[in-house]
């Protein structure tokens, strides 16, 4: 099974595959290798999409932090740049005798791609004679998941109480057991953790999402990276708050609130702030925005309703990841924003009392209308078009949930079929449209 807590990880921006994954891989290499005696030098080489958009996504800084022993869930996002700069100046990894020269020992390989995934990394350790004493390859496969060239995915490998490998099997389980989707997911989580741990973990994810929104609403100025993109969430929030006393507020104002929440999160992500990978950082604003909409604008909010939202979203996200991909470098933005929208639509439908069949319908609608979306960030930064795409994805999720809730769950296209279509579309998509910044908006819009 893919646990809820594998899909929702608290970390830092701007990218789960290009920042969180490489930091985890570098940290794993440090823990496994660098304590061995006789090592004097370490190198890291990154390939494919990691190389092409790595500087814009902060991959270099992430690898520095991981080699220093930092973890995405606990590192202070306000100190990451200073940690990296200190390593550049001194070359000190905090391990006696080991020196790291950032300019020499981190290599961006723009010509090769490792065999298992475009987001490949290779770490080596050398002794004083220049002999390689350790050589490890890792892949960052999206959503902060990291695998080695010999190991299985970094997920919790257990036999769940209610195993399901497709939406069809999930619906059959719901009919047979008379349990909701969230109850099925919760029962499976109990094979890994206690009830108290699950509930505390879900509440921590929710709180981190809402805290990210709140911080995004307060911050102002330009986002880093050179595109000179100005934050908009603070001004939009002030405008919406100022209009509350107006007698001429349009009915579609709710769209602005949903967009606001998504913008706030993804502006934080773009600045390297604390976010929840949901299921990736590039799509991190969608689920928090819809969850906040559910809390603030839908009647009957409870803590339990929020937990049902996240558990249901995770059940759908696990299906998408296992049957297709959530990696923009593998299938384009349809795998990131499309997956997040499907998860959010399912979560909202569950929170509003929808049946398992309506939940499946909502996820299918949201995913279907993101098919074919390319990943083409300008200058390799998770800013344009990524931030606005989250606003649109969040609103699409609400529309999908609304349509499903007003139906009876009967529909022509199944979620399994649309997930398979997304997978095939990703395979057919040219690599330049999959997080390389070599096509699409990335080449047709001036970066400066």
Coordinates of C-alpha atoms in Angstrom, one line a residue:
X1 CA 0.0 0.0 0.0
X2 CA 1.0 3.6 -0.4
X3 CA 0.3 5.3 2.9
X4 CA -1.3 8.6 3.4
X5 CA 1.8 9.7 5.1
X6 CA 3.9 8.7 2.1
X7 CA 1.8 10.9 -0.1
X8 CA 1.6 13.9 2.2
X9 CA 5.1 14.8 3.4
X10 CA 6.0 18.0 5.2
X11 CA 9.0 19.6 3.6
X12 CA 10.3 22.6 1.8
X13 CA 9.9 24.1 -1.7
X14 CA 10.1 24.5 -4.5
X15 CA 9.9 20.9 -5.8
X16 CA 9.3 17.5 -4.3
X17 CA 11.1 15.7 -7.1
X18 CA 13.9 18.3 -7.5
X19 CA 14.3 19.5 -3.9
X20 CA 12.8 17.1 -1.4
X21 CA 13.9 13.9 -3.2
X22 CA 17.5 15.0 -3.8
X23 CA 17.9 16.2 -0.2
X24 CA 16.6 12.8 1.1
X25 CA 18.9 10.9 -1.3
X26 CA 22.0 13.0 -0.3
X27 CA 21.2 12.5 3.4
X28 CA 20.8 8.8 2.9
X29 CA 24.2 8.6 1.2
X30 CA 25.7 10.5 4.0
X31 CA 24.2 8.2 6.6
X32 CA 25.1 5.0 4.8
X33 CA 28.6 5.8 3.5
X34 CA 30.3 8.9 5.0
X35 CA 30.8 7.4 8.4
X36 CA 33.2 4.8 6.9
X37 CA 36.9 5.5 7.7
X38 CA 39.3 6.7 5.0
X39 CA 36.9 8.8 2.9
X40 CA 38.3 12.2 2.0
X41 CA 36.1 13.4 -0.9
X42 CA 32.5 13.2 -2.0
X43 CA 30.9 14.0 -5.4
X44 CA 27.4 14.2 -6.7
X45 CA 26.3 14.1 -10.3
X46 CA 22.7 14.8 -11.5
X47 CA 21.2 13.9 -14.8
X48 CA 18.2 14.5 -17.1
X49 CA 15.4 16.7 -15.8
X50 CA 17.3 17.3 -12.5
X51 CA 20.2 18.7 -14.5
X52 CA 18.1 20.8 -16.9
X53 CA 16.0 22.5 -14.3
X54 CA 18.0 21.8 -11.1
X55 CA 19.3 25.3 -10.5
X56 CA 15.8 26.8 -10.8
X57 CA 14.3 24.1 -8.6
X58 CA 17.1 24.4 -5.9
X59 CA 18.5 20.9 -6.5
X60 CA 22.0 22.1 -5.9
X61 CA 21.0 23.6 -2.5
X62 CA 19.0 20.5 -1.7
X63 CA 22.0 18.2 -2.3
X64 CA 24.2 20.4 -0.2
X65 CA 21.7 20.3 2.7
X66 CA 21.3 16.5 2.5
X67 CA 25.1 16.0 2.5
X68 CA 25.2 18.2 5.6
X69 CA 22.6 15.9 7.2
X70 CA 19.5 18.0 7.0
X71 CA 16.0 16.6 6.5
X72 CA 13.2 18.3 4.4
X73 CA 10.7 17.9 7.2
X74 CA 12.8 19.6 9.9
X75 CA 15.2 22.0 8.2
X76 CA 14.5 25.6 8.8
X77 CA 13.5 27.0 5.4
X78 CA 14.7 30.5 6.4
X79 CA 18.3 29.1 6.9
X80 CA 18.7 26.8 3.9
X81 CA 20.5 29.4 1.7
X82 CA 22.9 30.3 4.5
X83 CA 23.7 26.6 5.1
X84 CA 24.4 26.1 1.4
X85 CA 26.5 29.3 1.2
X86 CA 28.5 28.2 4.3
X87 CA 29.3 24.8 2.6
X88 CA 30.4 26.6 -0.6
X89 CA 32.8 28.8 1.4
X90 CA 34.3 26.1 3.7
X91 CA 33.6 22.8 2.1
X92 CA 32.9 21.3 5.6
X93 CA 30.3 18.5 5.7
X94 CA 30.8 18.2 9.5
X95 CA 32.6 14.8 9.0
X96 CA 36.3 14.8 10.0
X97 CA 38.7 14.5 7.0
X98 CA 35.9 14.8 4.3
X99 CA 36.1 17.8 2.0
X100 CA 33.4 18.9 -0.5
X101 CA 34.2 21.5 -3.2
X102 CA 30.8 22.7 -4.4
X103 CA 32.1 24.0 -7.7
X104 CA 34.0 20.9 -8.5
X105 CA 32.1 18.1 -6.8
X106 CA 28.5 18.8 -7.9
X107 CA 28.2 18.0 -11.6
X108 CA 25.2 18.9 -13.8
X109 CA 25.2 16.3 -16.6
X110 CA 23.1 17.7 -19.5
X111 CA 23.9 14.9 -22.0
X112 CA 23.1 11.6 -20.2
X113 CA 20.0 10.1 -18.7
X114 CA 20.2 7.2 -16.2
X115 CA 18.1 4.1 -17.2
X116 CA 15.3 4.0 -14.7
X117 CA 14.0 7.6 -14.5
X118 CA 15.0 11.0 -15.8
X119 CA 15.5 12.3 -12.3
X120 CA 18.8 10.4 -11.6
X121 CA 21.6 11.1 -9.2
X122 CA 24.9 9.5 -8.6
X123 CA 27.0 9.9 -5.4
X124 CA 30.5 8.8 -5.0
X125 CA 33.0 8.7 -2.2
X126 CA 36.8 8.6 -2.6
X127 CA 39.8 7.7 -0.5
X128 CA 43.0 9.6 -0.3
X129 CA 44.4 7.8 -3.3
X130 CA 41.5 8.8 -5.5
X131 CA 39.9 5.3 -5.5
X132 CA 36.1 5.2 -5.5
X133 CA 35.1 3.4 -2.3
X134 CA 31.4 4.0 -2.6
X135 CA 29.1 4.5 -5.6
X136 CA 25.3 4.8 -5.3
X137 CA 22.6 5.8 -7.7
X138 CA 19.2 7.2 -6.6
X139 CA 16.2 8.3 -8.5
X140 CA 13.7 11.0 -7.4
X141 CA 10.5 9.7 -8.9
X142 CA 8.1 12.4 -7.9
X143 CA 6.3 13.5 -4.7
X144 CA 9.5 13.2 -2.6
X145 CA 9.7 9.4 -3.2
X146 CA 13.3 8.2 -3.7
X147 CA 14.4 4.8 -4.9
X148 CA 17.9 3.4 -5.5
X149 CA 18.9 1.4 -8.6
X150 CA 18.6 -1.7 -6.5
X151 CA 15.9 -1.0 -3.9
X152 CA 12.1 -0.8 -4.0
X153 CA 10.2 2.5 -3.6
X154 CA 10.5 4.4 -0.4
X155 CA 7.0 3.5 0.7
X156 CA 5.6 1.4 3.5
X157 CA 5.5 -2.2 2.3
X158 CA 2.8 -4.1 4.2
X159 CA -0.2 -6.2 3.6
X160 CA -3.2 -3.9 4.1
X161 CA -6.4 -5.1 5.6
X162 CA -8.3 -4.0 2.5
X163 CA -6.0 -4.3 -0.5
X164 CA -7.1 -2.6 -3.7
X165 CA -5.2 -2.0 -6.9
X166 CA -7.8 -0.1 -8.9
X167 CA -10.7 2.1 -8.5
X168 CA -13.0 -0.7 -9.5
X169 CA -11.6 -2.9 -6.7
X170 CA -12.0 0.0 -4.2
X171 CA -15.7 0.4 -5.2
X172 CA -16.2 -3.3 -4.8
X173 CA -14.7 -3.1 -1.3
X174 CA -17.0 -0.2 -0.4
X175 CA -20.0 -2.2 -1.5
X176 CA -19.0 -5.4 0.2
X177 CA -17.8 -3.9 3.5
X178 CA -20.3 -1.0 3.6
X179 CA -17.4 1.2 4.6
X180 CA -16.6 4.6 3.2
X181 CA -13.4 5.2 1.2
X182 CA -11.9 7.1 4.1
X183 CA -12.8 4.2 6.5
X184 CA -11.1 1.7 4.1
X185 CA -8.0 3.9 4.0
X186 CA -8.0 4.3 7.7
X187 CA -8.2 0.6 8.3
X188 CA -5.2 0.1 6.0
X189 CA -3.3 2.8 7.9
X190 CA -3.9 0.8 11.1
X191 CA -1.6 -1.9 9.8
X192 CA 1.2 0.7 10.1
X193 CA 0.3 2.9 13.0
X194 CA -2.0 3.2 16.0
X195 CA -5.3 5.1 15.8
X196 CA -3.8 7.9 17.9
X197 CA -0.8 8.2 15.6
X198 CA -2.9 8.3 12.5
X199 CA -5.2 11.0 13.9
X200 CA -2.3 13.1 15.2
X201 CA -0.6 12.7 11.8
X202 CA -3.6 13.8 9.8
X203 CA -4.1 16.8 12.1
X204 CA -0.5 17.8 11.7
X205 CA -0.8 17.6 7.9
X206 CA -3.9 19.7 8.0
X207 CA -2.3 22.3 10.3
X208 CA 0.8 22.5 8.2
X209 CA -1.3 23.1 5.1
X210 CA -3.3 25.9 6.8
X211 CA -0.2 27.4 8.3
X212 CA 1.3 27.6 4.8
X213 CA -1.7 29.4 3.6
X214 CA -1.6 31.9 6.4
X215 CA 2.1 32.7 5.9
X216 CA 1.5 33.1 2.2
X217 CA -1.3 35.6 2.9
X218 CA 1.1 37.8 5.0
X219 CA 4.2 37.8 2.7
X220 CA 4.9 40.4 0.0
X221 CA 7.6 41.2 -2.5
X222 CA 9.2 39.4 -5.4
X223 CA 9.8 35.7 -5.6
X224 CA 13.5 34.6 -5.9
X225 CA 15.0 33.4 -9.1
X226 CA 15.2 36.4 -11.5
X227 CA 11.8 36.3 -13.2
X228 CA 10.7 39.2 -11.0
X229 CA 7.3 37.6 -10.3
X230 CA 5.5 39.5 -7.6
X231 CA 3.5 37.8 -4.9
X232 CA -0.2 38.4 -5.3
X233 CA -1.8 36.5 -2.4
X234 CA -1.4 39.3 0.1
X235 CA -2.9 42.0 -2.1
X236 CA -5.7 39.7 -3.3
X237 CA -6.6 38.8 0.3
X238 CA -6.7 42.5 1.3
X239 CA -9.0 43.2 -1.7
X240 CA -11.3 40.4 -0.8
X241 CA -11.4 41.3 2.9
X242 CA -12.1 45.0 1.9
X243 CA -15.0 44.0 -0.3
X244 CA -16.9 42.1 2.4
X245 CA -18.9 45.2 3.3
X246 CA -19.9 45.8 -0.4
X247 CA -23.4 45.3 -1.6
X248 CA -22.2 44.5 -5.1
X249 CA -20.1 41.4 -4.4
X250 CA -20.3 39.0 -7.4
X251 CA -21.5 35.5 -6.9
X252 CA -18.3 34.1 -8.4
X253 CA -16.2 35.7 -5.7
X254 CA -15.9 32.3 -4.2
X255 CA -13.6 31.4 -7.1
X256 CA -11.2 34.2 -5.9
X257 CA -11.1 32.8 -2.4
X258 CA -10.2 29.3 -3.7
X259 CA -7.6 30.8 -6.0
X260 CA -6.2 32.9 -3.2
X261 CA -5.6 29.9 -1.0
X262 CA -3.8 28.1 -3.8
X263 CA -1.7 31.1 -4.8
X264 CA -0.7 31.6 -1.1
X265 CA 0.7 28.1 -0.9
X266 CA 2.5 28.0 -4.2
X267 CA 4.1 31.4 -3.6
X268 CA 5.4 30.0 -0.4
X269 CA 6.6 26.9 -2.3
X270 CA 8.3 29.1 -4.9
X271 CA 10.2 30.9 -2.2
X272 CA 11.5 27.7 -0.6
X273 CA 9.0 27.8 2.3
X274 CA 7.5 25.1 4.4
X275 CA 4.8 23.2 2.4
X276 CA 3.1 19.8 2.3
X277 CA 3.9 17.7 -0.7
X278 CA 0.4 16.9 -1.9
X279 CA 1.2 14.8 -3.9
X280 CA 4.0 17.0 -5.2
X281 CA 5.3 20.5 -4.4
X282 CA 4.5 21.8 -7.8
X283 CA 0.9 21.0 -7.1
X284 CA 1.0 21.7 -3.4
X285 CA -1.6 24.4 -3.3
X286 CA -4.6 22.5 -4.7
X287 CA -5.5 20.2 -1.8
X288 CA -4.9 22.8 0.9
X289 CA -7.0 25.3 -1.0
X290 CA -9.9 23.0 -1.4
X291 CA -9.6 21.8 2.2
X292 CA -9.6 25.4 3.4
X293 CA -12.7 26.1 1.2
X294 CA -14.4 23.2 2.8
X295 CA -13.6 24.5 6.2
X296 CA -14.5 28.2 5.6
X297 CA -17.4 28.0 3.1
X298 CA -19.1 24.6 3.4
X299 CA -21.5 24.0 6.3
X300 CA -20.8 21.4 9.0
X301 CA -17.0 21.5 9.2
X302 CA -15.5 19.2 11.9
X303 CA -12.1 17.8 12.6
X304 CA -13.4 14.4 11.5
X305 CA -14.6 15.8 8.2
X306 CA -11.1 17.1 7.5
X307 CA -9.6 13.7 8.3
X308 CA -12.0 12.0 5.9
X309 CA -11.0 14.5 3.2
X310 CA -7.3 13.7 3.5
X311 CA -7.8 9.9 3.8
X312 CA -10.0 9.8 0.7
X313 CA -7.6 12.0 -1.2
X314 CA -4.7 9.7 -0.3
X315 CA -6.7 6.6 -1.5
X316 CA -7.1 8.2 -4.9
X317 CA -3.5 9.5 -5.0
X318 CA -2.2 6.0 -4.2
X319 CA -4.1 4.6 -7.1
X320 CA -2.7 7.3 -9.5
X321 CA 0.9 6.8 -8.3
X322 CA 0.8 3.0 -8.5
X323 CA -1.1 2.8 -11.9
X324 CA 0.5 5.8 -13.6
X325 CA 2.7 8.6 -12.1
X326 CA 2.7 11.8 -10.1
X327 CA 6.0 12.9 -11.6
X328 CA 6.1 15.9 -13.9
X329 CA 9.4 14.8 -15.3
X330 CA 7.8 11.5 -16.2
X331 CA 4.3 12.4 -17.5
X332 CA 4.1 16.2 -17.5
X333 CA 2.0 18.4 -15.3
X334 CA -1.1 16.2 -15.8
X335 CA 0.6 13.9 -13.3
X336 CA 1.1 16.7 -10.8
X337 CA -1.7 19.2 -11.0
X338 CA -4.1 16.7 -12.5
X339 CA -3.4 14.2 -9.7
X340 CA -3.8 16.8 -7.0
X341 CA -7.1 18.0 -8.5
X342 CA -8.4 14.4 -8.6
X343 CA -7.4 13.9 -5.0
X344 CA -8.9 17.2 -3.9
X345 CA -12.2 16.5 -5.8
X346 CA -12.4 13.1 -4.1
X347 CA -11.6 14.5 -0.7
X348 CA -14.2 17.3 -1.0
X349 CA -16.9 14.9 -2.2
X350 CA -16.2 12.6 0.8
X351 CA -16.3 15.5 3.2
X352 CA -19.6 16.6 1.9
X353 CA -21.2 13.2 2.3
X354 CA -20.7 11.7 -1.2
X355 CA -20.9 8.0 -1.8
X356 CA -17.9 5.9 -3.0
X357 CA -19.3 6.0 -6.5
X358 CA -19.6 9.8 -6.4
X359 CA -16.1 10.1 -5.0
X360 CA -14.7 8.0 -7.9
X361 CA -16.8 10.1 -10.4
X362 CA -15.4 13.4 -8.9
X363 CA -11.8 12.2 -9.2
X364 CA -12.4 11.0 -12.8
X365 CA -13.9 14.3 -13.8
X366 CA -11.0 16.3 -12.3
X367 CA -8.3 14.1 -13.9
X368 CA -10.0 13.9 -17.3
X369 CA -9.8 17.6 -17.7
X370 CA -6.1 17.9 -17.1
X371 CA -5.1 15.3 -19.6
X372 CA -2.2 16.3 -21.8
X373 CA -1.0 19.2 -19.6
X374 CA 2.7 19.8 -20.2
X375 CA 5.3 20.7 -17.6
X376 CA 7.2 23.7 -19.1
X377 CA 8.3 26.0 -16.3
X378 CA 10.0 29.2 -17.4
X379 CA 13.6 29.4 -16.4
X380 CA 13.2 26.1 -14.6
X381 CA 11.5 28.0 -11.8
X382 CA 8.3 26.6 -10.1
X383 CA 6.5 29.9 -10.7
X384 CA 5.2 30.5 -14.2
X385 CA 2.8 28.8 -15.1
X386 CA 2.9 26.6 -12.0
X387 CA 1.4 29.0 -9.4
X388 CA -1.7 29.9 -11.5
X389 CA -2.1 26.3 -12.5
X390 CA -2.7 25.5 -8.9
X391 CA -5.5 28.1 -8.7
X392 CA -7.2 26.6 -11.7
X393 CA -6.6 23.0 -10.5
X394 CA -8.3 23.8 -7.1
X395 CA -11.3 25.4 -8.8
X396 CA -11.6 22.5 -11.2
X397 CA -11.6 20.1 -8.2
X398 CA -14.5 22.0 -6.6
X399 CA -16.4 21.9 -9.9
X400 CA -15.8 18.2 -10.3
X401 CA -17.0 17.5 -6.8
X402 CA -20.1 19.6 -7.3
X403 CA -21.0 17.8 -10.6
X404 CA -20.4 14.4 -9.0
X405 CA -22.5 15.3 -5.9
X406 CA -25.4 16.3 -8.1
X407 CA -25.3 13.0 -9.9
X408 CA -25.8 9.5 -8.7
X409 CA -22.3 8.2 -9.4
X410 CA -23.2 6.7 -12.8
X411 CA -20.9 7.9 -15.6
X412 CA -19.4 6.8 -18.9
X413 CA -15.6 7.1 -18.3
X414 CA -14.1 5.3 -15.2
X415 CA -11.3 6.6 -13.1
X416 CA -9.2 3.6 -14.0
X417 CA -9.6 4.4 -17.7
X418 CA -8.6 8.0 -17.3
X419 CA -5.6 7.1 -15.1
X420 CA -4.5 4.7 -17.8
X421 CA -5.0 7.4 -20.4
X422 CA -2.9 9.8 -18.4
X423 CA -0.1 7.2 -18.3
X424 CA -0.2 6.6 -22.0
X425 CA -0.3 10.3 -22.8
X426 CA 2.7 10.8 -20.6
X427 CA 4.6 8.1 -22.4
X428 CA 3.7 9.7 -25.8
X429 CA 4.7 13.2 -24.7
X430 CA 8.0 14.5 -26.0
X431 CA 10.6 14.8 -23.3
X432 CA 11.0 18.6 -23.8
X433 CA 7.5 19.0 -22.3
X434 CA 8.4 17.1 -19.2
X435 CA 10.1 19.4 -16.7
X436 CA 13.2 20.2 -18.8
X437 CA 12.4 23.8 -19.7
X438 CA 13.3 22.9 -23.3
X439 CA 9.8 23.4 -24.8
X440 CA 6.5 25.2 -24.4
X441 CA 6.3 28.4 -22.4
X442 CA 9.8 27.9 -21.2
X443 CA 11.2 28.7 -24.7
X444 CA 8.4 30.9 -26.1
X445 CA 8.4 33.4 -23.2
X446 CA 11.5 35.5 -22.4
X447 CA 12.9 34.5 -19.1
X448 CA 14.1 38.0 -18.2

